mmCIF file of C-alpha atoms in Angstrom:
data_model
loop_
_atom_site.group_PDB
_atom_site.id
_atom_site.type_symbol
_atom_site.label_atom_id
_atom_site.label_comp_id
_atom_site.label_asym_id
_atom_site.label_seq_id
_atom_site.Cartn_x
_atom_site.Cartn_y
_atom_site.Cartn_z
ATOM 1 C CA MET A 1 137.364 162.847 62.098
ATOM 2 C CA GLU A 2 139.661 164.085 59.538
ATOM 3 C CA LYS A 3 140.198 160.446 58.310
ATOM 4 C CA TYR A 4 136.553 160.550 57.344
ATOM 5 C CA SER A 5 136.195 164.004 55.522
ATOM 6 C CA GLN A 6 136.085 162.292 52.173
ATOM 7 C CA TYR A 7 132.685 160.974 53.272
ATOM 8 C CA ARG A 8 131.479 164.543 53.950
ATOM 9 C CA ASP A 9 129.625 166.505 51.039
ATOM 10 C CA ARG A 10 132.177 168.446 49.348
ATOM 11 C CA GLY A 11 129.652 171.540 48.896
ATOM 12 C CA SER A 12 128.138 171.816 52.389
ATOM 13 C CA GLY A 13 130.309 169.838 54.459
ATOM 14 C CA ILE A 14 127.398 167.316 55.780
ATOM 15 C CA ALA A 15 128.245 164.061 57.149
ATOM 16 C CA PRO A 16 125.297 161.612 56.457
ATOM 17 C CA PHE A 17 126.602 158.653 57.724
ATOM 18 C CA PHE A 18 128.269 159.350 61.061
ATOM 19 C CA PRO A 19 126.072 158.187 64.006
ATOM 20 C CA ILE A 20 124.662 161.119 66.074
ATOM 21 C CA PRO A 21 126.061 160.927 69.616
ATOM 22 C CA THR A 22 123.984 160.314 72.692
ATOM 23 C CA LYS A 23 123.626 162.952 75.092
ATOM 24 C CA PRO A 24 125.306 161.780 78.519
ATOM 25 C CA SER A 25 122.852 160.309 81.139
ATOM 26 C CA GLY A 26 124.820 161.923 83.917
ATOM 27 C CA LEU A 27 122.727 162.148 87.355
ATOM 28 C CA TYR A 28 119.732 160.409 85.472
ATOM 29 C CA LEU A 29 121.991 157.240 84.480
ATOM 30 C CA PRO A 30 120.276 155.061 87.172
ATOM 31 C CA PHE A 31 117.027 156.136 85.998
ATOM 32 C CA HIS A 32 117.689 155.223 82.415
ATOM 33 C CA ILE A 33 118.775 151.872 83.387
ATOM 34 C CA PHE A 34 115.868 151.048 85.255
ATOM 35 C CA LEU A 35 113.834 152.084 82.172
ATOM 36 C CA PHE A 36 115.881 150.213 79.718
ATOM 37 C CA LEU A 37 115.456 147.148 81.995
ATOM 38 C CA PHE A 38 111.921 147.672 82.450
ATOM 39 C CA ARG A 39 111.128 147.943 79.022
ATOM 40 C CA ILE A 40 113.209 145.657 77.181
ATOM 41 C CA PRO A 41 111.143 142.175 78.041
ATOM 42 C CA ILE A 42 108.014 144.001 77.270
ATOM 43 C CA LEU A 43 109.313 145.282 73.801
ATOM 44 C CA LEU A 44 110.777 141.804 72.924
ATOM 45 C CA THR A 45 107.307 140.345 73.934
ATOM 46 C CA VAL A 46 104.932 142.537 71.958
ATOM 47 C CA THR A 47 107.525 142.460 69.048
ATOM 48 C CA LEU A 48 107.776 138.531 68.923
ATOM 49 C CA SER A 49 104.214 138.038 69.482
ATOM 50 C CA TYR A 50 103.107 140.323 66.646
ATOM 51 C CA PHE A 51 105.496 139.069 63.976
ATOM 52 C CA ILE A 52 105.223 135.316 65.113
ATOM 53 C CA VAL A 53 101.858 135.302 65.898
ATOM 54 C CA LEU A 54 99.330 138.209 65.268
ATOM 55 C CA GLN A 55 100.391 139.266 61.678
ATOM 56 C CA TRP A 56 99.388 135.809 60.627
ATOM 57 C CA LEU A 57 95.947 135.719 62.403
ATOM 58 C CA PRO A 58 92.765 137.288 60.680
ATOM 59 C CA ILE A 59 92.735 140.230 63.195
ATOM 60 C CA GLY A 60 92.164 142.636 60.266
ATOM 61 C CA SER A 61 93.987 145.964 59.651
ATOM 62 C CA LEU A 62 92.861 147.391 62.680
ATOM 63 C CA GLY A 63 94.114 144.939 64.722
ATOM 64 C CA LYS A 64 97.592 144.720 63.008
ATOM 65 C CA LYS A 65 97.572 148.500 63.679
ATOM 66 C CA ALA A 66 96.574 148.576 67.066
ATOM 67 C CA SER A 67 99.500 145.679 67.693
ATOM 68 C CA LEU A 68 101.967 148.001 66.056
ATOM 69 C CA TRP A 69 100.999 150.881 68.056
ATOM 70 C CA LEU A 70 101.664 149.024 71.145
ATOM 71 C CA ILE A 71 105.024 148.217 69.840
ATOM 72 C CA LEU A 72 105.800 151.818 69.052
ATOM 73 C CA GLY A 73 104.386 152.875 72.817
ATOM 74 C CA THR A 74 106.534 150.665 74.705
ATOM 75 C CA PRO A 75 109.569 152.881 74.121
ATOM 76 C CA GLY A 76 107.646 155.912 74.734
ATOM 77 C CA ILE A 77 106.990 156.991 71.100
ATOM 78 C CA TRP A 78 103.724 159.104 71.991
ATOM 79 C CA TRP A 79 104.631 162.429 70.529
ATOM 80 C CA ILE A 80 103.599 162.475 66.710
ATOM 81 C CA ASP A 81 104.252 166.055 65.345
ATOM 82 C CA LEU A 82 102.182 165.923 61.842
ATOM 83 C CA GLN A 83 102.100 168.493 59.359
ATOM 84 C CA ILE A 84 100.889 168.285 55.814
ATOM 85 C CA ASP A 85 101.666 170.920 53.011
ATOM 86 C CA GLY A 86 98.922 173.127 52.303
ATOM 87 C CA VAL A 87 96.765 172.123 55.492
ATOM 88 C CA LYS A 88 96.373 174.240 58.340
ATOM 89 C CA ARG A 89 96.437 172.417 61.703
ATOM 90 C CA GLY A 90 93.219 171.207 62.850
ATOM 91 C CA SER A 91 91.516 171.158 59.210
ATOM 92 C CA LEU A 92 92.786 167.769 58.207
ATOM 93 C CA ALA A 93 89.605 165.942 57.874
ATOM 94 C CA LYS A 94 88.665 168.255 55.266
ATOM 95 C CA TYR A 95 91.364 167.318 52.936
ATOM 96 C CA HIS A 96 91.688 163.606 54.146
ATOM 97 C CA GLN A 97 91.278 162.046 50.871
ATOM 98 C CA THR A 98 93.628 164.204 48.817
ATOM 99 C CA ARG A 99 96.483 165.054 51.140
ATOM 100 C CA LEU A 100 97.017 161.854 52.884
ATOM 101 C CA PRO A 101 98.424 158.671 50.946
ATOM 102 C CA GLN A 102 95.558 156.318 50.007
ATOM 103 C CA PRO A 103 95.477 152.592 48.537
ATOM 104 C CA GLY A 104 97.118 153.138 45.035
ATOM 105 C CA THR A 105 99.278 155.597 45.812
ATOM 106 C CA ILE A 106 102.969 155.896 46.297
ATOM 107 C CA ILE A 107 105.049 157.108 49.544
ATOM 108 C CA ALA A 108 108.555 158.195 48.843
ATOM 109 C CA SER A 109 109.917 158.234 52.380
ATOM 110 C CA SER A 110 113.170 159.164 53.935
ATOM 111 C CA LEU A 111 114.997 156.304 55.762
ATOM 112 C CA THR A 112 117.112 156.963 59.010
ATOM 113 C CA SER A 113 115.599 154.331 61.370
ATOM 114 C CA PRO A 114 113.814 151.025 61.683
ATOM 115 C CA ILE A 115 111.066 153.161 63.359
ATOM 116 C CA ASP A 116 110.297 154.586 60.010
ATOM 117 C CA ALA A 117 108.757 151.343 58.500
ATOM 118 C CA LEU A 118 107.163 150.601 62.015
ATOM 119 C CA TYR A 119 105.351 154.183 62.102
ATOM 120 C CA LEU A 120 104.414 153.950 58.374
ATOM 121 C CA ALA A 121 102.882 150.409 58.889
ATOM 122 C CA ALA A 122 100.913 151.704 61.605
ATOM 123 C CA ILE A 123 99.350 154.333 59.925
ATOM 124 C CA PHE A 124 99.172 153.364 56.205
ATOM 125 C CA ASP A 125 99.340 149.581 56.121
ATOM 126 C CA PRO A 126 101.551 149.481 53.138
ATOM 127 C CA ILE A 127 103.395 147.375 50.894
ATOM 128 C CA PHE A 128 107.370 148.102 51.410
ATOM 129 C CA THR A 129 109.885 147.767 48.698
ATOM 130 C CA ALA A 130 113.693 147.871 48.422
ATOM 131 C CA SER A 131 115.661 149.892 45.817
ATOM 132 C CA TYR A 132 119.011 149.901 44.282
ATOM 133 C CA PRO A 133 120.940 152.438 42.524
ATOM 134 C CA SER A 134 121.916 150.235 39.749
ATOM 135 C CA THR A 135 118.356 149.371 38.697
ATOM 136 C CA ARG A 136 114.712 150.813 38.156
ATOM 137 C CA LEU A 137 113.020 147.982 39.474
ATOM 138 C CA VAL A 138 112.200 147.413 43.051
ATOM 139 C CA HIS A 139 111.969 144.148 45.334
ATOM 140 C CA ARG A 140 108.990 143.859 47.394
ATOM 141 C CA ILE A 141 109.858 143.151 51.158
ATOM 142 C CA SER A 142 107.723 142.541 54.507
ATOM 143 C CA LEU A 143 107.540 144.801 57.142
ATOM 144 C CA PHE A 144 110.053 142.631 59.304
ATOM 145 C CA GLN A 145 112.699 142.660 56.285
ATOM 146 C CA ALA A 146 112.229 146.529 56.249
ATOM 147 C CA LEU A 147 113.038 146.874 59.991
ATOM 148 C CA LEU A 148 116.399 144.757 59.273
ATOM 149 C CA ARG A 149 117.228 146.631 56.300
ATOM 150 C CA ALA A 150 117.685 149.694 58.732
ATOM 151 C CA PHE A 151 120.373 147.604 60.046
ATOM 152 C CA ALA A 152 121.943 146.274 57.120
ATOM 153 C CA GLU A 153 124.780 147.056 55.020
ATOM 154 C CA PRO A 154 123.633 149.070 51.716
ATOM 155 C CA GLN A 155 123.883 147.066 48.582
ATOM 156 C CA LEU A 156 124.644 148.626 45.222
ATOM 157 C CA GLU A 157 123.019 145.924 43.274
ATOM 158 C CA PRO A 158 120.107 143.428 44.552
ATOM 159 C CA PRO A 159 121.140 139.875 45.454
ATOM 160 C CA PRO A 160 121.035 137.095 42.875
ATOM 161 C CA ASN A 161 117.650 135.561 42.017
ATOM 162 C CA THR A 162 115.708 138.401 43.450
ATOM 163 C CA ASN A 163 112.181 138.772 42.197
ATOM 164 C CA LEU A 164 112.197 142.340 40.822
ATOM 165 C CA CYS A 165 109.371 144.205 39.506
ATOM 166 C CA ASN A 166 108.588 147.690 38.595
ATOM 167 C CA LEU A 167 106.145 149.974 40.657
ATOM 168 C CA GLU A 168 103.572 150.003 37.904
ATOM 169 C CA THR A 169 103.207 146.347 38.076
ATOM 170 C CA LEU A 170 102.980 146.336 41.923
ATOM 171 C CA ILE A 171 100.366 148.858 42.205
ATOM 172 C CA ARG A 172 98.504 147.092 39.277
ATOM 173 C CA LYS A 173 98.497 143.856 41.441
ATOM 174 C CA HIS A 174 97.683 145.557 44.678
ATOM 175 C CA PRO A 175 95.285 148.586 43.870
ATOM 176 C CA HIS A 176 94.175 148.452 47.621
ATOM 177 C CA ARG A 177 97.425 149.069 49.308
ATOM 178 C CA ALA A 178 99.817 151.836 49.272
ATOM 179 C CA VAL A 179 103.707 151.347 48.117
ATOM 180 C CA VAL A 180 106.364 152.526 50.157
ATOM 181 C CA VAL A 181 109.938 153.522 48.284
ATOM 182 C CA PHE A 182 112.879 154.567 50.145
ATOM 183 C CA PRO A 183 114.831 155.898 47.248
ATOM 184 C CA GLU A 184 117.917 156.804 49.139
ATOM 185 C CA CYS A 185 118.372 152.921 49.560
ATOM 186 C CA THR A 186 120.178 153.108 52.628
ATOM 187 C CA THR A 187 119.953 154.922 56.083
ATOM 188 C CA THR A 188 121.447 158.227 56.963
ATOM 189 C CA ASN A 189 121.542 160.251 60.365
ATOM 190 C CA GLY A 190 118.741 162.533 59.026
ATOM 191 C CA ARG A 191 121.200 165.433 58.224
ATOM 192 C CA GLY A 192 121.105 165.106 54.442
ATOM 193 C CA ILE A 193 119.261 163.368 51.383
ATOM 194 C CA LEU A 194 121.495 160.983 49.546
ATOM 195 C CA SER A 195 121.728 160.408 45.759
ATOM 196 C CA PHE A 196 118.179 158.619 44.614
ATOM 197 C CA SER A 197 117.729 155.429 42.989
ATOM 198 C CA PRO A 198 115.725 155.791 39.677
ATOM 199 C CA SER A 199 112.872 153.294 40.737
ATOM 200 C CA LEU A 200 110.470 156.057 41.239
ATOM 201 C CA LEU A 201 110.486 156.571 37.418
ATOM 202 C CA THR A 202 108.503 153.515 37.092
ATOM 203 C CA SER A 203 105.550 154.728 38.659
ATOM 204 C CA PRO A 204 102.389 155.219 36.547
ATOM 205 C CA PRO A 205 101.824 158.957 35.264
ATOM 206 C CA ARG A 206 98.619 159.279 36.929
ATOM 207 C CA THR A 207 99.639 157.524 40.413
ATOM 208 C CA LYS A 208 100.340 160.170 43.069
ATOM 209 C CA ILE A 209 103.551 160.105 44.682
ATOM 210 C CA PHE A 210 103.647 161.219 48.649
ATOM 211 C CA PRO A 211 107.196 162.424 49.787
ATOM 212 C CA ILE A 212 107.159 161.972 53.325
ATOM 213 C CA SER A 213 110.002 163.053 55.834
ATOM 214 C CA LEU A 214 110.255 161.343 59.089
ATOM 215 C CA ARG A 215 112.640 163.028 61.852
ATOM 216 C CA TYR A 216 113.238 161.915 65.576
ATOM 217 C CA SER A 217 113.804 163.933 68.844
ATOM 218 C CA PRO A 218 116.187 163.004 70.487
ATOM 219 C CA GLY A 219 118.082 162.206 67.044
ATOM 220 C CA ASP A 220 120.273 159.204 68.279
ATOM 221 C CA ILE A 221 117.802 156.610 67.427
ATOM 222 C CA THR A 222 118.968 156.763 63.738
ATOM 223 C CA THR A 223 120.838 154.047 62.493
ATOM 224 C CA PRO A 224 123.288 155.158 59.950
ATOM 225 C CA VAL A 225 125.979 152.418 60.791
ATOM 226 C CA PRO A 226 125.016 148.841 60.129
ATOM 227 C CA ALA A 227 124.613 146.234 62.953
ATOM 228 C CA SER A 228 124.005 148.867 65.639
ATOM 229 C CA TYR A 229 121.326 146.951 67.372
ATOM 230 C CA LEU A 230 122.473 147.487 71.101
ATOM 231 C CA THR A 231 123.021 151.031 70.649
ATOM 232 C CA PHE A 232 119.647 151.554 68.852
ATOM 233 C CA LEU A 233 118.001 149.686 71.680
ATOM 234 C CA TRP A 234 119.812 151.515 74.637
ATOM 235 C CA ASN A 235 118.974 154.950 73.048
ATOM 236 C CA LEU A 236 115.550 153.843 72.331
ATOM 237 C CA LEU A 237 114.602 152.400 75.590
ATOM 238 C CA SER A 238 116.284 154.348 78.225
ATOM 239 C CA LYS A 239 114.458 157.728 77.426
ATOM 240 C CA PRO A 240 111.322 158.543 78.882
ATOM 241 C CA THR A 241 109.578 159.657 75.437
ATOM 242 C CA HIS A 242 110.763 160.309 71.775
ATOM 243 C CA CYS A 243 108.878 162.542 69.460
ATOM 244 C CA ILE A 244 108.227 161.842 65.678
ATOM 245 C CA ARG A 245 108.374 164.997 63.360
ATOM 246 C CA VAL A 246 106.210 163.754 60.350
ATOM 247 C CA ARG A 247 106.059 166.172 57.391
ATOM 248 C CA ILE A 248 104.090 165.327 54.246
ATOM 249 C CA ALA A 249 104.492 167.178 50.950
ATOM 250 C CA GLU A 250 102.048 167.936 48.201
ATOM 251 C CA VAL A 251 101.519 165.259 45.398
ATOM 252 C CA VAL A 252 104.382 164.718 42.549
ATOM 253 C CA TYR A 253 103.268 162.937 39.481
ATOM 254 C CA ASN A 254 105.796 161.037 37.269
ATOM 255 C CA ASN A 255 105.087 163.076 34.070
ATOM 256 C CA SER A 256 108.457 162.273 32.647
ATOM 257 C CA GLN A 257 106.857 160.364 29.575
ATOM 258 C CA THR A 258 104.417 162.967 28.976
ATOM 259 C CA ALA A 259 107.217 165.738 29.173
ATOM 260 C CA ALA A 260 109.567 163.872 26.766
ATOM 261 C CA SER A 261 106.785 163.243 24.348
ATOM 262 C CA ALA A 262 105.467 167.078 24.238
ATOM 263 C CA PRO A 263 106.898 169.557 21.717
ATOM 264 C CA ARG A 264 109.415 171.932 22.995
ATOM 265 C CA PRO A 265 108.069 175.276 23.583
ATOM 266 C CA THR A 266 109.612 177.924 21.176
ATOM 267 C CA SER A 267 111.130 181.330 22.234
ATOM 268 C CA PRO A 268 109.766 184.622 21.281
ATOM 269 C CA ASN A 269 112.459 184.691 18.509
ATOM 270 C CA GLY A 270 111.202 181.638 17.072
ATOM 271 C CA TYR A 271 113.929 179.477 18.198
ATOM 272 C CA ASN A 272 113.293 176.237 20.169
ATOM 273 C CA SER A 273 115.679 177.664 23.042
ATOM 274 C CA ASN A 274 118.994 179.954 23.220
ATOM 275 C CA PHE A 275 122.003 179.361 25.273
ATOM 276 C CA LEU A 276 120.839 181.186 28.452
ATOM 277 C CA ASP A 277 117.487 179.460 28.540
ATOM 278 C CA THR A 278 119.144 175.965 28.896
ATOM 279 C CA LEU A 279 122.340 177.141 31.175
ATOM 280 C CA GLN A 280 120.763 176.668 34.555
ATOM 281 C CA ASP A 281 119.753 173.123 33.371
ATOM 282 C CA ASP A 282 123.581 172.254 32.679
ATOM 283 C CA ILE A 283 124.810 173.644 35.895
ATOM 284 C CA SER A 284 125.227 170.906 38.705
ATOM 285 C CA SER A 285 126.910 170.805 42.062
ATOM 286 C CA SER A 286 127.799 167.801 44.480
ATOM 287 C CA SER A 287 124.669 168.900 46.577
ATOM 288 C CA GLU A 288 122.314 168.501 43.298
ATOM 289 C CA THR A 289 123.607 165.038 42.218
ATOM 290 C CA LEU A 290 120.509 162.980 42.481
ATOM 291 C CA LEU A 291 121.145 159.731 40.763
ATOM 292 C CA GLY A 292 124.439 157.277 41.018
ATOM 293 C CA SER A 293 126.894 157.001 38.264
ATOM 294 C CA GLU A 294 125.543 153.675 37.283
ATOM 295 C CA GLU A 295 121.975 155.138 36.125
ATOM 296 C CA GLY A 296 122.940 158.820 35.551
ATOM 297 C CA ASP A 297 123.584 158.252 31.780
ATOM 298 C CA GLY A 298 120.077 156.572 31.158
ATOM 299 C CA ILE A 299 118.110 159.594 32.986
ATOM 300 C CA THR A 300 116.492 161.987 30.452
ATOM 301 C CA PRO A 301 115.939 165.665 31.507
ATOM 302 C CA SER A 302 112.321 165.033 32.200
ATOM 303 C CA GLU A 303 112.991 162.245 34.378
ATOM 304 C CA ARG A 304 115.717 163.863 36.214
ATOM 305 C CA ARG A 305 113.002 166.550 36.805
ATOM 306 C CA VAL A 306 110.714 164.239 38.292
ATOM 307 C CA VAL A 307 113.267 163.114 40.791
ATOM 308 C CA ASP A 308 114.581 166.336 41.523
ATOM 309 C CA LYS A 309 111.104 167.524 42.511
ATOM 310 C CA ILE A 310 110.739 164.767 44.934
ATOM 311 C CA ALA A 311 114.185 164.869 46.428
ATOM 312 C CA GLU A 312 113.731 168.936 47.023
ATOM 313 C CA ALA A 313 110.505 168.417 48.799
ATOM 314 C CA LEU A 314 112.220 165.676 51.223
ATOM 315 C CA ALA A 315 114.975 168.012 51.689
ATOM 316 C CA ARG A 316 112.621 170.692 52.357
ATOM 317 C CA LEU A 317 110.543 168.997 54.719
ATOM 318 C CA GLY A 318 113.508 167.694 56.751
ATOM 319 C CA ARG A 319 115.109 171.061 56.600
ATOM 320 C CA VAL A 320 118.136 169.729 55.408
ATOM 321 C CA LYS A 321 120.161 169.729 51.979
ATOM 322 C CA ARG A 322 120.659 167.220 49.215
ATOM 323 C CA VAL A 323 124.190 165.787 49.475
ATOM 324 C CA GLY A 324 126.311 164.255 46.289
ATOM 325 C CA LEU A 325 126.705 161.081 48.306
ATOM 326 C CA GLY A 326 124.913 157.815 47.824
ATOM 327 C CA VAL A 327 125.301 153.960 48.566
ATOM 328 C CA LYS A 328 128.971 153.736 46.837
ATOM 329 C CA GLU A 329 130.265 156.394 49.479
ATOM 330 C CA LYS A 330 128.426 154.804 52.300
ATOM 331 C CA LEU A 331 129.898 151.226 51.611
ATOM 332 C CA ASP A 332 133.622 152.807 51.542
ATOM 333 C CA PHE A 333 132.672 154.775 54.944
ATOM 334 C CA VAL A 334 131.223 151.561 56.561
ATOM 335 C CA ARG A 335 134.448 149.724 55.717
ATOM 336 C CA ALA A 336 136.479 152.391 56.805
ATOM 337 C CA TRP A 337 134.619 152.880 59.976
ATOM 338 C CA SER A 338 134.687 149.244 60.923
ATOM 339 C CA ARG A 339 138.447 148.888 60.250
ATOM 340 C CA GLN A 340 138.685 151.810 62.843
ATOM 341 C CA ARG A 341 136.704 149.817 65.455
ATOM 342 C CA ARG A 342 138.628 146.857 65.169
ATOM 343 C CA ARG A 343 141.895 148.453 66.109
#
């Protein structure tokens, strides 16, 4: 793997683009083959039925969510380990309105698998968006497109003639829906948080942003390598059960505009700041790089602090580190990986 060493984070050595190897089946191989062959026609039937027929029928939000849970339940995704910052187990009902995403809020989610979008749709019935490292605008996409993007190559820029808008406009047009943003712009194996797109900075100052981390056990149903359809289906359908570890952080607000317009606090000696006060803000490492170089020059310190807070929350929730890699590095990795596989 030394040939791929440049796709590891320099500070931590984390490699977020490598596929997670599947544990050998051993003596259980016949059982795993049986599960796969038994489940795949059921999964294809319920999935196609939903996306071709049911989602267009007036079955209401509950009917759609029930259909999505049927899709999730077919491969054995029954165990959901949910924890929310500041909420003790068993007391969620007391904080439901304030601690969980509601209509008119934004979900900043990790992105490791097509199951991410499916689970979020089954719980929150949100609007999905696609982000890009080169722009603050987002592209509204459907649930089916969100699933396909988990298998697609990353994109530095939106395709030509894409209808883009900012988050504030999207929330104003759809006040009764939550909006999902994948700020990393591409999938990983769940072992690191990539550089963020600046799209979250277009959210209104009073709109709640909920960082949500989703991790899986076993972890081999992540799709960091594009077009891994067969591998994903085998890993998903050949195992008896899967567990989703869901962590929801405390609310974050985009107060960058307020902070930028506020006067700078003065120090006790009467000066706005001194060298030691600002030294920590100037220190950066590869693991603290948040935004791609394409947009890095246009990010103000107050905006960087907002994105910082969301990225730190996702890293803490997922028990991983932030890495100084992004979409550009993944594109280079995918090209190198594909050349190696063709040999």
